[in-house]
Amino acid sequence: MKAKKIIITLTMSVLMFSYGFGQTIAGSAHDFSQETWNPNGEICQVCHTPHGAVIGLVAPLWNHEVSTATYQLYTNLISPSFDGITTQPDGSSKLCLSCHDGTVPLDNFGGATGGSEFITGNELIGTNLTTEHPISFIYDAALATTDGGLFDPTTQTSGLGGTIDGDMLLAQKLQCSSCHDVHNGSGVGNLLIKSNAGSALCLTCHNM
Ligand code: HEC
Ligand code: HEC
Ligand code: HEC
Ligand code: HEC
């Protein structure tokens, strides 16, 4: 029994260590612990809570008010070569846009609704997504075939250990987190999931 307990403890420490290794949200652009609008000084709490979470969202235990904005979609551009179908943003992209579309105050978390702090500058994406890389559409082998300029996500390696589908897509969909790691796990600038030096990120999916 005792030996088992020690093994479990050791395994947990190893797991925690591997999870913690390279995970550097502290000090990243998403570390809001020093902000005056976050008086508790917690890092995770702005986005997550162990209790009383907003339900029905893909992110675990979500704690931030979610945007109800309607977006202008990439499809509004009517790019003739665009084969993807886009609907309103869904999945984890909706959570990013809760802060990045500029309609919900950053300090509206933990049930608070009276916030007054909004995202500004380059980080403000707004509600017009026609000029942003398309998101929230299915990227599968069929799309790769139709498009002709994309790798098959189910077989092509991502460079992150598995396939594009396994490492970069969520329920087969391309989302903000296909390119970004919200927790800065990679440590690459702009919270990117991997380096874009020489357009390496783009060329992970685009076969050009
Ligand atoms: C700025 C918002 C934000 C902050 C701050 C944040 N998270 Fe997250 N977290 C997310 C989002 C969004 C997801 C959904 C999945 C994704 O996009 O990676 C997520 C997913 C997760 C998951 C699910 C597994 C995964 O990685 O996808 C865990 C566990 C988690 N967060 C833990 C934490 C912890 C612990 C902290 C504090 C050290 C933290 N998060 C801080 C936004 C945040
Ligand atoms: C996770 C995979 C992935 C990554 C990474 C990625 N893209 Fe894409 N991109 C796609 C898919 C899938 C489409 C939809 C293609 C289609 O339906 O025509 C797309 C669409 C586009 C389009 C629009 C094409 C059109 O026909 O209107 C452009 C331009 C583009 N990507 C450029 C980039 C650039 C630049 C980067 C790097 C910053 C990048 N992409 C990174 C998967 C990716
Ligand atoms: C709680 C609000 C909040 C959520 C949720 C959130 N962000 Fe942010 N994010 C911010 C703020 C505020 C900044 C700007 C921080 C600054 O200026 O220092 C930022 C900065 C960034 C940056 C710029 C990083 C840099 O190094 O300059 C990226 C990229 C980013 N966010 C992507 C995302 C993505 C992708 C998601 C969802 C997976 C997300 N964010 C969710 C509030 C949020
Ligand atoms: C196809 C890849 C891709 C997708 C999808 C994507 N981004 Fe980015 N994002 C980038 C790259 C690459 C940069 C680095 C700066 C640049 O090249 O413009 C960046 C930069 C940013 C920045 C920093 C501000 C700036 O312009 O420098 C923010 C904030 C951001 N992204 C948020 C988001 C959010 C929120 C989503 C989803 C709505 C998203 N991104 C979807 C690739 C992507």
XYZ file of C-alpha atoms and ligand atoms in Angstrom:
380
model
C 0.000 0.000 0.000
C 2.666 2.408 1.097
C 4.861 1.625 -1.918
C 1.860 2.153 -4.199
C 1.209 5.511 -2.601
C 4.820 6.566 -3.137
C 4.663 5.480 -6.781
C 1.456 7.451 -7.278
C 2.997 10.501 -5.613
C 6.110 10.182 -7.760
C 4.065 9.766 -10.935
C 2.009 12.816 -10.045
C 5.126 14.889 -9.412
C 6.552 13.812 -12.769
C 3.260 14.655 -14.497
C 3.057 18.007 -12.757
C 6.661 18.690 -13.631
C 6.167 17.837 -17.306
C 3.005 19.936 -17.419
C 4.769 22.818 -15.698
C 7.859 22.536 -17.875
C 7.827 25.188 -20.581
C 4.429 26.383 -19.428
C 5.032 30.018 -18.796
C 1.728 31.853 -18.600
C 3.285 33.741 -15.680
C 4.909 36.823 -17.146
C 3.167 36.355 -20.531
C 0.626 38.716 -22.088
C -2.087 36.609 -20.409
C -0.698 37.062 -16.900
C -3.091 39.667 -15.497
C -1.967 39.226 -11.885
C -0.469 42.718 -11.737
C -3.457 44.538 -13.278
C -5.353 47.011 -11.097
C -8.616 45.573 -12.465
C -7.669 42.163 -11.005
C -7.254 43.000 -7.316
C -7.002 39.337 -6.193
C -3.836 39.031 -8.251
C -4.761 35.533 -9.462
C -3.556 34.344 -12.881
C -6.066 31.624 -13.714
C -9.167 33.170 -12.139
C -9.734 35.746 -14.875
C -10.521 32.833 -17.224
C -11.195 29.773 -15.030
C -12.796 28.956 -11.697
C -12.956 25.788 -9.628
C -16.563 26.605 -8.660
C -19.659 28.038 -10.300
C -18.365 28.056 -13.876
C -20.206 29.240 -16.981
C -21.445 25.974 -18.483
C -21.900 24.761 -22.042
C -18.497 25.960 -23.224
C -15.552 23.965 -24.520
C -13.074 25.422 -22.061
C -13.086 23.827 -18.659
C -14.622 25.773 -15.773
C -14.929 29.048 -17.667
C -15.163 32.145 -15.488
C -15.277 35.100 -17.904
C -18.379 36.730 -19.338
C -18.848 35.536 -22.928
C -19.504 37.908 -25.810
C -22.891 37.923 -27.538
C -21.654 39.900 -30.540
C -22.546 38.967 -34.125
C -19.467 38.958 -36.337
C -18.833 39.822 -39.962
C -17.297 36.625 -41.297
C -14.365 35.927 -43.579
C -16.894 34.580 -46.094
C -18.176 38.149 -46.499
C -14.973 38.768 -48.475
C -16.190 36.206 -51.025
C -12.638 35.130 -51.716
C -13.062 32.950 -54.844
C -10.498 30.431 -53.659
C -11.952 29.987 -50.188
C -13.517 26.533 -49.899
C -14.246 26.439 -46.184
C -17.696 27.031 -44.790
C -17.794 29.495 -41.961
C -20.503 30.055 -39.459
C -20.369 32.398 -36.481
C -17.299 31.724 -34.295
C -17.738 28.792 -31.926
C -15.697 26.612 -29.591
C -12.728 28.134 -27.830
C -12.537 31.007 -30.369
C -15.661 32.426 -28.755
C -13.772 32.561 -25.486
C -10.841 34.448 -27.044
C -13.252 36.885 -28.651
C -14.892 37.492 -25.267
C -11.937 39.727 -24.551
C -10.496 40.334 -28.011
C -13.643 41.604 -29.774
C -13.680 44.538 -27.369
C -17.372 44.279 -26.452
C -16.977 42.690 -22.991
C -14.923 44.337 -20.243
C -11.804 42.387 -19.238
C -12.829 42.671 -15.596
C -16.211 40.954 -16.131
C -15.189 37.645 -14.585
C -16.342 35.648 -11.586
C -19.902 36.829 -12.176
C -18.991 40.535 -12.086
C -20.744 42.583 -14.770
C -19.826 46.181 -13.970
C -16.347 46.216 -15.484
C -14.891 49.140 -17.387
C -11.523 47.895 -18.676
C -11.423 47.075 -22.404
C -8.731 45.628 -24.645
C -7.010 48.224 -26.838
C -4.307 48.568 -29.485
C -3.084 45.728 -31.720
C -4.718 43.137 -29.484
C -8.197 44.516 -30.272
C -9.590 42.336 -33.082
C -13.126 43.724 -33.045
C -16.233 42.143 -34.540
C -15.216 42.436 -38.205
C -13.472 39.150 -38.973
C -13.436 39.576 -42.758
C -9.807 40.659 -42.561
C -8.666 37.866 -40.203
C -7.589 34.295 -41.011
C -10.861 32.294 -41.227
C -11.775 30.336 -38.070
C -14.455 27.939 -36.764
C -14.776 25.740 -39.854
C -14.006 22.069 -40.443
C -10.575 21.355 -41.914
C -10.535 17.713 -42.923
C -9.112 15.466 -45.631
C -12.011 16.367 -47.949
C -11.263 20.106 -47.701
C -7.578 19.417 -48.389
C -8.551 17.545 -51.569
C -10.988 20.241 -52.749
C -8.548 23.036 -52.023
C -5.443 21.401 -53.459
C -3.132 23.730 -51.530
C -3.529 22.202 -48.083
C -2.028 19.165 -46.391
C -4.325 16.356 -45.298
C -4.638 17.168 -41.573
C -5.264 13.545 -40.620
C -1.906 12.336 -41.954
C 0.393 15.376 -42.086
C 2.618 15.892 -39.040
C 2.309 19.175 -37.191
C 5.878 19.251 -35.929
C 4.456 19.182 -32.423
C 4.449 15.423 -31.976
C 1.306 14.287 -33.797
C -0.835 15.201 -36.796
C -2.327 18.610 -37.611
C -5.710 17.192 -36.688
C -4.502 15.865 -33.358
C -2.368 18.826 -32.295
C -3.956 21.899 -33.881
C -7.641 21.273 -34.544
C -10.469 21.036 -32.052
C -13.197 18.603 -33.095
C -11.721 18.926 -36.626
C -12.176 22.695 -36.576
C -9.604 25.381 -37.115
C -9.852 27.840 -34.221
C -7.731 30.638 -32.748
C -5.947 27.962 -30.733
C -4.853 26.198 -33.935
C -2.183 28.889 -34.122
C -2.072 30.222 -30.562
C -1.420 28.705 -27.158
C -3.450 30.764 -24.719
C -1.208 29.582 -21.857
C 2.052 30.392 -23.668
C 3.112 26.743 -23.420
C 5.580 27.040 -26.297
C 7.106 30.291 -25.087
C 7.094 31.594 -28.697
C 6.250 35.310 -29.145
C 2.651 36.329 -29.841
C 1.576 33.251 -27.859
C 2.030 31.174 -31.013
C 1.734 27.399 -30.809
C 5.034 27.115 -32.702
C 7.542 29.461 -34.323
C 6.511 31.176 -37.539
C 10.115 31.825 -38.597
C 10.299 31.388 -42.370
C 6.476 31.074 -42.231
C 6.883 27.644 -40.620
C 3.508 27.923 -38.894
C 1.675 28.763 -42.127
C 3.521 26.029 -44.034
C 2.441 23.436 -41.480
C -0.995 23.399 -43.139
C -0.526 25.243 -46.434
C 1.251 23.136 -49.034
C 2.880 25.816 -51.146
C -6.666 34.434 -20.832
C -7.492 33.315 -20.461
C -6.878 32.123 -19.765
C -6.068 32.117 -18.663
C -5.525 33.310 -17.893
C -5.861 30.737 -18.319
N -6.516 29.925 -19.221
Fe -6.657 27.885 -19.171
N -7.744 27.880 -20.915
C -8.140 29.008 -21.570
C -8.845 28.622 -22.785
C -9.441 29.571 -23.808
C -8.861 27.211 -22.807
C -9.500 26.317 -23.885
C -8.564 25.460 -24.657
C -7.514 26.190 -25.429
O -7.798 27.094 -26.206
O -6.331 25.848 -25.235
C -8.165 26.773 -21.604
C -7.957 25.440 -21.239
C -7.392 25.037 -20.054
C -7.236 23.663 -19.625
C -7.663 22.446 -20.422
C -6.502 21.791 -21.075
C -5.882 22.650 -22.146
O -4.727 23.075 -21.963
O -6.551 22.920 -23.145
C -6.634 23.680 -18.414
C -6.256 22.492 -17.546
C -6.376 25.074 -18.075
N -6.854 25.868 -19.095
C -5.761 25.494 -16.924
C -5.369 26.803 -16.657
C -4.610 27.202 -15.473
C -4.157 26.255 -14.368
C -4.417 28.555 -15.566
C -3.623 29.459 -14.635
C -2.228 29.068 -14.405
C -5.058 28.991 -16.799
N -5.602 27.896 -17.433
C -5.111 30.293 -17.236
C -7.926 30.319 -21.180
C -7.149 30.737 -20.115
C -3.857 24.828 -38.762
C -3.700 24.960 -40.200
C -3.425 26.307 -40.786
C -2.441 27.189 -40.430
C -1.406 27.034 -39.341
C -2.583 28.330 -41.296
N -3.618 28.132 -42.161
Fe -4.282 29.433 -43.547
N -5.882 28.273 -43.907
C -6.052 27.007 -43.427
C -7.261 26.442 -43.981
C -7.809 25.055 -43.701
C -7.830 27.455 -44.811
C -9.118 27.371 -45.635
C -8.738 27.136 -47.063
C -9.948 27.126 -47.965
O -11.000 26.673 -47.534
O -9.830 27.601 -49.078
C -6.930 28.588 -44.733
C -7.114 29.781 -45.422
C -6.127 30.726 -45.604
C -6.189 31.812 -46.539
C -7.391 32.184 -47.380
C -7.440 31.432 -48.633
C -8.645 31.801 -49.467
O -8.891 31.065 -50.394
O -9.339 32.810 -49.218
C -4.999 32.468 -46.480
C -4.556 33.651 -47.305
C -4.205 31.799 -45.452
N -4.920 30.737 -44.967
C -2.956 32.176 -45.062
C -2.303 31.685 -43.944
C -1.107 32.260 -43.367
C -0.402 33.493 -43.889
C -0.778 31.495 -42.303
C 0.348 31.687 -41.317
C 0.295 32.918 -40.547
C -1.762 30.424 -42.216
N -2.667 30.584 -43.221
C -1.756 29.426 -41.275
C -5.236 26.340 -42.541
C -4.164 26.907 -41.887
C -9.626 37.534 -20.136
C -9.496 38.153 -21.416
C -8.748 37.405 -22.496
C -9.039 36.177 -23.029
C -10.159 35.239 -22.640
C -8.068 35.955 -24.068
N -7.199 37.011 -24.141
Fe -5.608 37.208 -25.364
N -5.081 38.962 -24.472
C -5.867 39.640 -23.564
C -5.244 40.920 -23.254
C -5.806 41.980 -22.302
C -4.065 40.993 -24.018
C -3.082 42.151 -24.093
C -2.119 42.111 -22.966
C -1.119 43.246 -23.051
O -1.326 44.210 -23.788
O -0.108 43.115 -22.370
C -3.995 39.746 -24.773
C -2.973 39.424 -25.653
C -3.034 38.381 -26.554
C -2.063 38.135 -27.592
C -0.802 38.941 -27.875
C 0.354 38.280 -27.202
C 1.623 39.081 -27.189
O 2.645 38.454 -26.843
O 1.598 40.279 -27.472
C -2.503 37.036 -28.280
C -1.838 36.385 -29.460
C -3.732 36.593 -27.671
N -4.017 37.422 -26.616
C -4.493 35.530 -28.123
C -5.575 34.985 -27.437
C -6.240 33.760 -27.809
C -5.904 32.940 -29.014
C -7.213 33.536 -26.886
C -8.168 32.355 -26.789
C -7.601 31.006 -26.924
C -7.179 34.649 -25.952
N -6.166 35.490 -26.318
C -8.031 34.818 -24.861
C -7.026 39.169 -22.994
C -7.598 37.931 -23.212
C -3.801 30.803 -38.977
C -3.127 31.178 -37.797
C -3.798 32.135 -36.853
C -5.118 32.110 -36.424
C -6.204 31.145 -36.800
C -5.232 33.202 -35.491
N -4.036 33.856 -35.356
Fe -3.639 35.418 -34.118
N -1.779 35.605 -34.920
C -1.202 34.720 -35.786
C 0.152 35.121 -36.065
C 1.130 34.404 -36.980
C 0.384 36.310 -35.304
C 1.684 37.107 -35.234
C 1.590 38.473 -35.767
C 1.247 38.509 -37.211
O 1.854 37.791 -38.015
O 0.307 39.271 -37.555
C -0.860 36.580 -34.608
C -1.078 37.665 -33.770
C -2.164 37.817 -32.933
C -2.330 38.850 -31.924
C -1.322 39.926 -31.581
C -1.676 41.249 -32.181
C -0.946 41.536 -33.416
O -1.606 41.837 -34.451
O 0.281 41.477 -33.427
C -3.535 38.647 -31.309
C -4.155 39.456 -30.189
C -4.136 37.478 -31.937
N -3.287 37.003 -32.921
C -5.338 36.930 -31.554
C -6.026 35.958 -32.276
C -7.402 35.549 -32.019
C -8.268 36.075 -30.901
C -7.706 34.619 -32.962
C -9.056 33.990 -33.226
C -10.153 34.920 -33.443
C -6.506 34.417 -33.788
N -5.521 35.252 -33.348
C -6.410 33.500 -34.831
C -1.806 33.591 -36.324
C -3.133 33.246 -36.172
